[in-house]
PDB file of C-alpha atoms in Angstrom:
ATOM      1  CA  MET A   1      32.047  92.139 -20.840  1.00  0.00           C
ATOM      2  CA  THR A   2      29.019  94.339 -21.989  1.00  0.00           C
ATOM      3  CA  GLU A   3      26.053  92.685 -19.740  1.00  0.00           C
ATOM      4  CA  ARG A   4      24.392  94.926 -17.274  1.00  0.00           C
ATOM      5  CA  ILE A   5      26.491  95.073 -14.239  1.00  0.00           C
ATOM      6  CA  THR A   6      26.160  97.120 -11.077  1.00  0.00           C
ATOM      7  CA  ALA A   7      28.608 100.001  -9.904  1.00  0.00           C
ATOM      8  CA  ALA A   8      30.191  97.935  -7.465  1.00  0.00           C
ATOM      9  CA  GLN A   9      30.662  94.991  -9.936  1.00  0.00           C
ATOM     10  CA  PHE A  10      32.337  97.634 -12.241  1.00  0.00           C
ATOM     11  CA  HIS A  11      34.762  99.158  -9.734  1.00  0.00           C
ATOM     12  CA  ALA A  12      35.633  95.444  -8.467  1.00  0.00           C
ATOM     13  CA  ALA A  13      37.069  94.497 -11.794  1.00  0.00           C
ATOM     14  CA  ASP A  14      40.851  94.869 -12.605  1.00  0.00           C
ATOM     15  CA  GLY A  15      42.277  97.333 -14.976  1.00  0.00           C
ATOM     16  CA  VAL A  16      39.548  99.888 -14.545  1.00  0.00           C
ATOM     17  CA  GLU A  17      41.073 102.082 -11.903  1.00  0.00           C
ATOM     18  CA  ASP A  18      41.039 105.145 -14.263  1.00  0.00           C
ATOM     19  CA  TRP A  19      37.356 104.915 -14.494  1.00  0.00           C
ATOM     20  CA  ARG A  20      34.599 106.186 -12.181  1.00  0.00           C
ATOM     21  CA  VAL A  21      30.757 105.384 -12.378  1.00  0.00           C
ATOM     22  CA  LEU A  22      28.711 108.573 -12.547  1.00  0.00           C
ATOM     23  CA  TYR A  23      25.165 108.061 -12.453  1.00  0.00           C
ATOM     24  CA  HIS A  24      24.466 106.233 -15.698  1.00  0.00           C
ATOM     25  CA  LEU A  25      27.831 106.951 -17.186  1.00  0.00           C
ATOM     26  CA  VAL A  26      31.282 105.526 -16.652  1.00  0.00           C
ATOM     27  CA  SER A  27      34.020 108.112 -17.271  1.00  0.00           C
ATOM     28  CA  ALA A  28      37.891 108.649 -17.221  1.00  0.00           C
ATOM     29  CA  HIS A  29      39.825 111.824 -17.834  1.00  0.00           C
ATOM     30  CA  PHE A  30      43.186 111.370 -19.519  1.00  0.00           C
ATOM     31  CA  ARG A  31      45.641 114.438 -19.287  1.00  0.00           C
ATOM     32  CA  THR A  32      47.433 115.658 -22.437  1.00  0.00           C
ATOM     33  CA  ALA A  33      50.160 118.276 -23.191  1.00  0.00           C
ATOM     34  CA  SER A  34      48.895 119.054 -26.589  1.00  0.00           C
ATOM     35  CA  LEU A  35      45.899 118.619 -29.080  1.00  0.00           C
ATOM     36  CA  ALA A  36      48.132 116.272 -30.876  1.00  0.00           C
ATOM     37  CA  GLU A  37      48.357 114.025 -27.876  1.00  0.00           C
ATOM     38  CA  GLY A  38      44.626 113.893 -27.356  1.00  0.00           C
ATOM     39  CA  ILE A  39      43.983 113.458 -31.148  1.00  0.00           C
ATOM     40  CA  ALA A  40      46.381 110.414 -31.012  1.00  0.00           C
ATOM     41  CA  LEU A  41      44.455 109.082 -27.944  1.00  0.00           C
ATOM     42  CA  VAL A  42      41.038 109.621 -29.710  1.00  0.00           C
ATOM     43  CA  GLY A  43      42.247 107.703 -32.570  1.00  0.00           C
ATOM     44  CA  GLU A  44      43.189 104.827 -30.428  1.00  0.00           C
ATOM     45  CA  ILE A  45      39.693 104.633 -28.985  1.00  0.00           C
ATOM     46  CA  GLY A  46      38.045 104.836 -32.313  1.00  0.00           C
ATOM     47  CA  ARG A  47      39.999 101.746 -33.297  1.00  0.00           C
ATOM     48  CA  LEU A  48      38.970 100.021 -30.067  1.00  0.00           C
ATOM     49  CA  ALA A  49      35.425 100.842 -29.907  1.00  0.00           C
ATOM     50  CA  GLY A  50      34.474  99.328 -33.292  1.00  0.00           C
ATOM     51  CA  PRO A  51      30.606  98.546 -33.064  1.00  0.00           C
ATOM     52  CA  ALA A  52      30.575  99.865 -29.475  1.00  0.00           C
ATOM     53  CA  GLU A  53      31.199 103.479 -30.683  1.00  0.00           C
ATOM     54  CA  GLN A  54      27.799 104.375 -30.312  1.00  0.00           C
ATOM     55  CA  GLN A  55      28.169 104.069 -26.450  1.00  0.00           C
ATOM     56  CA  LEU A  56      30.955 106.306 -26.407  1.00  0.00           C
ATOM     57  CA  ARG A  57      31.145 110.312 -25.787  1.00  0.00           C
ATOM     58  CA  VAL A  58      34.671 111.734 -26.213  1.00  0.00           C
ATOM     59  CA  ASP A  59      35.377 115.167 -25.241  1.00  0.00           C
ATOM     60  CA  LEU A  60      38.766 116.420 -26.652  1.00  0.00           C
ATOM     61  CA  ARG A  61      40.532 119.497 -25.232  1.00  0.00           C
ATOM     62  CA  GLN A  62      44.117 120.776 -25.362  1.00  0.00           C
ATOM     63  CA  ALA A  63      44.690 119.700 -21.536  1.00  0.00           C
ATOM     64  CA  GLY A  64      43.005 116.361 -21.551  1.00  0.00           C
ATOM     65  CA  VAL A  65      40.570 113.807 -23.286  1.00  0.00           C
ATOM     66  CA  THR A  66      37.363 112.812 -21.258  1.00  0.00           C
ATOM     67  CA  VAL A  67      35.915 109.391 -22.213  1.00  0.00           C
ATOM     68  CA  SER A  68      32.391 108.241 -21.097  1.00  0.00           C
ATOM     69  CA  MET A  69      30.493 105.230 -21.814  1.00  0.00           C
ATOM     70  CA  THR A  70      26.676 104.705 -21.352  1.00  0.00           C
ATOM     71  CA  VAL A  71      27.393 100.940 -20.946  1.00  0.00           C
ATOM     72  CA  ARG A  72      29.519  99.589 -18.127  1.00  0.00           C
ATOM     73  CA  ASP A  73      31.992  97.827 -20.801  1.00  0.00           C
ATOM     74  CA  ILE A  74      34.811  96.631 -18.648  1.00  0.00           C
ATOM     75  CA  ALA A  75      36.982  95.351 -21.574  1.00  0.00           C
ATOM     76  CA  LEU A  76      36.645  98.581 -23.509  1.00  0.00           C
ATOM     77  CA  ALA A  77      37.667 100.304 -20.450  1.00  0.00           C
ATOM     78  CA  ARG A  78      40.629  98.315 -19.862  1.00  0.00           C
ATOM     79  CA  GLY A  79      41.546  98.918 -23.654  1.00  0.00           C
ATOM     80  CA  ILE A  80      41.424 102.645 -23.446  1.00  0.00           C
ATOM     81  CA  SER A  81      43.308 102.744 -20.224  1.00  0.00           C
ATOM     82  CA  ALA A  82      45.924 100.693 -21.879  1.00  0.00           C
ATOM     83  CA  ALA A  83      46.195 102.800 -25.160  1.00  0.00           C
ATOM     84  CA  ALA A  84      46.350 105.760 -22.971  1.00  0.00           C
ATOM     85  CA  LYS A  85      49.428 104.235 -20.895  1.00  0.00           C
ATOM     86  CA  GLU A  86      50.957 103.375 -24.244  1.00  0.00           C
ATOM     87  CA  LEU A  87      50.696 106.877 -25.294  1.00  0.00           C
ATOM     88  CA  GLY A  88      52.422 108.085 -22.075  1.00  0.00           C
ATOM     89  CA  LEU A  89      49.088 109.722 -20.903  1.00  0.00           C
ATOM     90  CA  VAL A  90      47.963 109.680 -17.017  1.00  0.00           C
ATOM     91  CA  ALA A  91      44.393 109.430 -15.775  1.00  0.00           C
ATOM     92  CA  ASP A  92      43.261 112.036 -13.518  1.00  0.00           C
ATOM     93  CA  PRO A  93      39.927 111.052 -11.792  1.00  0.00           C
ATOM     94  CA  THR A  94      39.604 114.309 -10.168  1.00  0.00           C
ATOM     95  CA  ALA A  95      38.679 116.045 -13.438  1.00  0.00           C
ATOM     96  CA  VAL A  96      35.788 113.481 -13.900  1.00  0.00           C
ATOM     97  CA  GLN A  97      32.018 114.778 -13.226  1.00  0.00           C
ATOM     98  CA  LEU A  98      28.696 114.867 -14.413  1.00  0.00           C
ATOM     99  CA  VAL A  99      26.423 117.967 -13.622  1.00  0.00           C
ATOM    100  CA  ASN A 100      22.742 117.799 -13.623  1.00  0.00           C
ATOM    101  CA  VAL A 101      20.331 120.750 -12.664  1.00  0.00           C
ATOM    102  CA  THR A 102      17.264 119.873 -10.744  1.00  0.00           C
ATOM    103  CA  MET A 103      14.065 122.178 -10.695  1.00  0.00           C
ATOM    104  CA  ASP A 104      11.319 122.078  -8.105  1.00  0.00           C
ATOM    105  CA  ALA A 105       7.969 122.085  -9.663  1.00  0.00           C
ATOM    106  CA  LEU A 106       4.375 121.782  -8.472  1.00  0.00           C
ATOM    107  CA  VAL A 107       3.312 119.872 -11.557  1.00  0.00           C
ATOM    108  CA  GLY A 108       6.386 118.711 -13.592  1.00  0.00           C
ATOM    109  CA  ALA A 109       4.674 117.308 -16.434  1.00  0.00           C
ATOM    110  CA  GLU A 110       3.162 120.710 -17.187  1.00  0.00           C
ATOM    111  CA  VAL A 111       6.402 122.578 -17.254  1.00  0.00           C
ATOM    112  CA  LEU A 112       8.567 119.954 -18.637  1.00  0.00           C
ATOM    113  CA  PRO A 113       7.363 120.589 -22.458  1.00  0.00           C
ATOM    114  CA  PHE A 114       8.395 123.896 -22.216  1.00  0.00           C
ATOM    115  CA  TRP A 115      11.936 123.201 -20.885  1.00  0.00           C
ATOM    116  CA  ARG A 116      12.409 120.487 -23.459  1.00  0.00           C
ATOM    117  CA  ALA A 117      11.514 122.949 -26.243  1.00  0.00           C
ATOM    118  CA  VAL A 118      13.569 125.762 -25.110  1.00  0.00           C
ATOM    119  CA  LEU A 119      16.503 123.868 -24.425  1.00  0.00           C
ATOM    120  CA  GLY A 120      16.248 121.676 -27.574  1.00  0.00           C
ATOM    121  CA  TYR A 121      16.731 118.566 -25.283  1.00  0.00           C
ATOM    122  CA  GLY A 122      15.499 115.052 -25.419  1.00  0.00           C
ATOM    123  CA  GLN A 123      13.401 113.348 -22.661  1.00  0.00           C
ATOM    124  CA  ILE A 124      13.703 110.298 -20.299  1.00  0.00           C
ATOM    125  CA  GLY A 125      10.611 109.316 -18.519  1.00  0.00           C
ATOM    126  CA  ASP A 126       8.562 111.863 -17.099  1.00  0.00           C
ATOM    127  CA  ASP A 127      10.944 114.060 -15.043  1.00  0.00           C
ATOM    128  CA  TYR A 128      14.270 114.145 -16.771  1.00  0.00           C
ATOM    129  CA  LEU A 129      15.606 115.953 -19.904  1.00  0.00           C
ATOM    130  CA  PHE A 130      19.000 115.417 -21.529  1.00  0.00           C
ATOM    131  CA  ASP A 131      21.145 117.069 -24.332  1.00  0.00           C
ATOM    132  CA  PRO A 132      21.271 114.834 -27.470  1.00  0.00           C
ATOM    133  CA  ARG A 133      24.629 116.314 -28.248  1.00  0.00           C
ATOM    134  CA  GLY A 134      26.000 115.406 -24.956  1.00  0.00           C
ATOM    135  CA  ARG A 135      27.162 118.854 -24.069  1.00  0.00           C
ATOM    136  CA  GLY A 136      24.978 120.259 -21.770  1.00  0.00           C
ATOM    137  CA  PRO A 137      23.948 119.195 -18.046  1.00  0.00           C
ATOM    138  CA  GLY A 138      20.797 117.179 -17.457  1.00  0.00           C
ATOM    139  CA  ILE A 139      17.704 118.826 -16.112  1.00  0.00           C
ATOM    140  CA  GLY A 140      15.592 116.800 -13.548  1.00  0.00           C
ATOM    141  CA  PHE A 141      12.125 117.862 -12.203  1.00  0.00           C
ATOM    142  CA  GLN A 142      11.070 117.005  -8.513  1.00  0.00           C
ATOM    143  CA  SER A 143       7.824 117.722  -6.882  1.00  0.00           C
ATOM    144  CA  MET A 144       7.308 120.485  -4.323  1.00  0.00           C
ATOM    145  CA  ASP A 145       4.364 120.847  -1.985  1.00  0.00           C
ATOM    146  CA  SER A 146       3.493 124.498  -2.211  1.00  0.00           C
ATOM    147  CA  PRO A 147       4.496 127.313  -4.508  1.00  0.00           C
ATOM    148  CA  ARG A 148       7.114 129.995  -3.683  1.00  0.00           C
ATOM    149  CA  PRO A 149       5.771 133.643  -3.756  1.00  0.00           C
ATOM    150  CA  GLN A 150       9.342 134.886  -4.271  1.00  0.00           C
ATOM    151  CA  ARG A 151      11.208 135.001  -7.323  1.00  0.00           C
ATOM    152  CA  ASN A 152      13.567 132.047  -7.832  1.00  0.00           C
ATOM    153  CA  ARG A 153      17.217 133.007  -7.215  1.00  0.00           C
ATOM    154  CA  ILE A 154      18.585 130.928 -10.017  1.00  0.00           C
ATOM    155  CA  HIS A 155      17.618 130.986 -13.710  1.00  0.00           C
ATOM    156  CA  LEU A 156      19.279 129.559 -16.808  1.00  0.00           C
ATOM    157  CA  ASP A 157      20.849 131.199 -19.761  1.00  0.00           C
ATOM    158  CA  ILE A 158      20.995 129.712 -23.224  1.00  0.00           C
ATOM    159  CA  ALA A 159      22.967 130.849 -25.929  1.00  0.00           C
ATOM    160  CA  VAL A 160      21.865 129.818 -29.516  1.00  0.00           C
ATOM    161  CA  PRO A 161      22.779 130.817 -32.864  1.00  0.00           C
ATOM    162  CA  HIS A 162      21.136 134.078 -33.834  1.00  0.00           C
ATOM    163  CA  GLU A 163      19.109 132.675 -36.789  1.00  0.00           C
ATOM    164  CA  GLN A 164      17.793 129.816 -34.394  1.00  0.00           C
ATOM    165  CA  ALA A 165      16.594 132.061 -31.587  1.00  0.00           C
ATOM    166  CA  GLU A 166      13.113 133.038 -32.860  1.00  0.00           C
ATOM    167  CA  ALA A 167      12.266 129.329 -33.576  1.00  0.00           C
ATOM    168  CA  ARG A 168      13.343 128.252 -30.354  1.00  0.00           C
ATOM    169  CA  ILE A 169      11.273 130.925 -28.551  1.00  0.00           C
ATOM    170  CA  ALA A 170       8.239 130.168 -30.578  1.00  0.00           C
ATOM    171  CA  ALA A 171       8.551 126.587 -29.765  1.00  0.00           C
ATOM    172  CA  ALA A 172       8.926 127.218 -25.823  1.00  0.00           C
ATOM    173  CA  LEU A 173       5.972 129.612 -25.952  1.00  0.00           C
ATOM    174  CA  ALA A 174       3.884 126.910 -27.742  1.00  0.00           C
ATOM    175  CA  ALA A 175       4.978 124.376 -25.197  1.00  0.00           C
ATOM    176  CA  GLY A 176       3.210 126.571 -22.592  1.00  0.00           C
ATOM    177  CA  GLY A 177       5.641 129.200 -21.590  1.00  0.00           C
ATOM    178  CA  ARG A 178       5.409 133.010 -21.457  1.00  0.00           C
ATOM    179  CA  LEU A 179       7.433 136.062 -22.708  1.00  0.00           C
ATOM    180  CA  VAL A 180       8.510 137.987 -19.633  1.00  0.00           C
ATOM    181  CA  THR A 181      10.420 140.629 -21.570  1.00  0.00           C
ATOM    182  CA  ASP A 182      11.846 141.320 -24.951  1.00  0.00           C
ATOM    183  CA  GLU A 183      13.469 144.652 -23.964  1.00  0.00           C
ATOM    184  CA  HIS A 184      16.870 143.401 -24.812  1.00  0.00           C
ATOM    185  CA  ALA A 185      16.023 141.562 -27.770  1.00  0.00           C
ATOM    186  CA  PRO A 186      17.840 140.525 -30.248  1.00  0.00           C
ATOM    187  CA  LYS A 187      20.751 140.377 -27.450  1.00  0.00           C
ATOM    188  CA  TRP A 188      18.359 138.202 -25.123  1.00  0.00           C
ATOM    189  CA  TRP A 189      14.867 137.350 -24.416  1.00  0.00           C
ATOM    190  CA  VAL A 190      13.420 136.437 -20.887  1.00  0.00           C
ATOM    191  CA  LEU A 191      11.064 133.449 -20.830  1.00  0.00           C
ATOM    192  CA  ALA A 192       9.055 131.529 -18.068  1.00  0.00           C
ATOM    193  CA  ASP A 193       7.664 128.388 -17.639  1.00  0.00           C
ATOM    194  CA  GLN A 194       4.128 128.058 -16.286  1.00  0.00           C
ATOM    195  CA  GLU A 195       5.236 128.205 -12.672  1.00  0.00           C
ATOM    196  CA  GLY A 196       7.460 131.304 -13.370  1.00  0.00           C
ATOM    197  CA  ASN A 197      10.820 129.852 -13.526  1.00  0.00           C
ATOM    198  CA  GLU A 198      12.876 132.010 -16.011  1.00  0.00           C
ATOM    199  CA  VAL A 199      15.263 131.453 -18.689  1.00  0.00           C
ATOM    200  CA  CYS A 200      17.368 133.841 -20.935  1.00  0.00           C
ATOM    201  CA  VAL A 201      17.719 132.864 -24.678  1.00  0.00           C
ATOM    202  CA  ALA A 202      20.636 134.893 -25.913  1.00  0.00           C
ATOM    203  CA  THR A 203      22.600 135.591 -29.258  1.00  0.00           C
ATOM    204  CA  TRP A 204      25.699 137.403 -30.219  1.00  0.00           C
ATOM    205  CA  VAL A 205      23.749 140.182 -31.803  1.00  0.00           C
ATOM    206  CA  GLY A 206      24.256 143.464 -30.081  1.00  0.00           C
ATOM    207  CA  ARG A 207      27.303 142.188 -28.163  1.00  0.00           C
ATOM    208  CA  GLU A 208      30.898 143.525 -29.051  1.00  0.00           C
TER     209      GLU A 208
END
């Protein structure tokens, strides 16, 4: 069953008790005692997914496997849960979450290209950025009515391979950002978008 269905319809189906709808994803987490157990489950997921593997995101850790689907596929969810049960693995819904960061902006369309460049993200619509590798949080932009004169209390830190840092910074500056300081470079640079929201681009160079 892969036609578009609502979150309520998905949760009302039998055999998907391990799964939770989170925004645009459906996710489940299965606890494991070792990487070997997790790898066994991932192997079964690969076998079950077939052509549907493009809709899957699988995160393998020693303590568990988190599986997310971009389509509310009831049949595949049931199959993965059954495979986990056959392997003696228990689902843990408390370990499932999806983190997004939302930024206030006077003109989101003007600052969004900077953040797309500095993060190396893709874009959906005119107010949302996503990690094409599926590892980082989504970044959303919402309008605010007036500027804040004080400095923001939160900024982002991004660690990149040292040989990629200057290219990432150049792309961000070309997209409208500005360099706040390179005093600590190449350990880190501080950049800001057009409205003053800051981000640090960091590398391992200069660290113990």
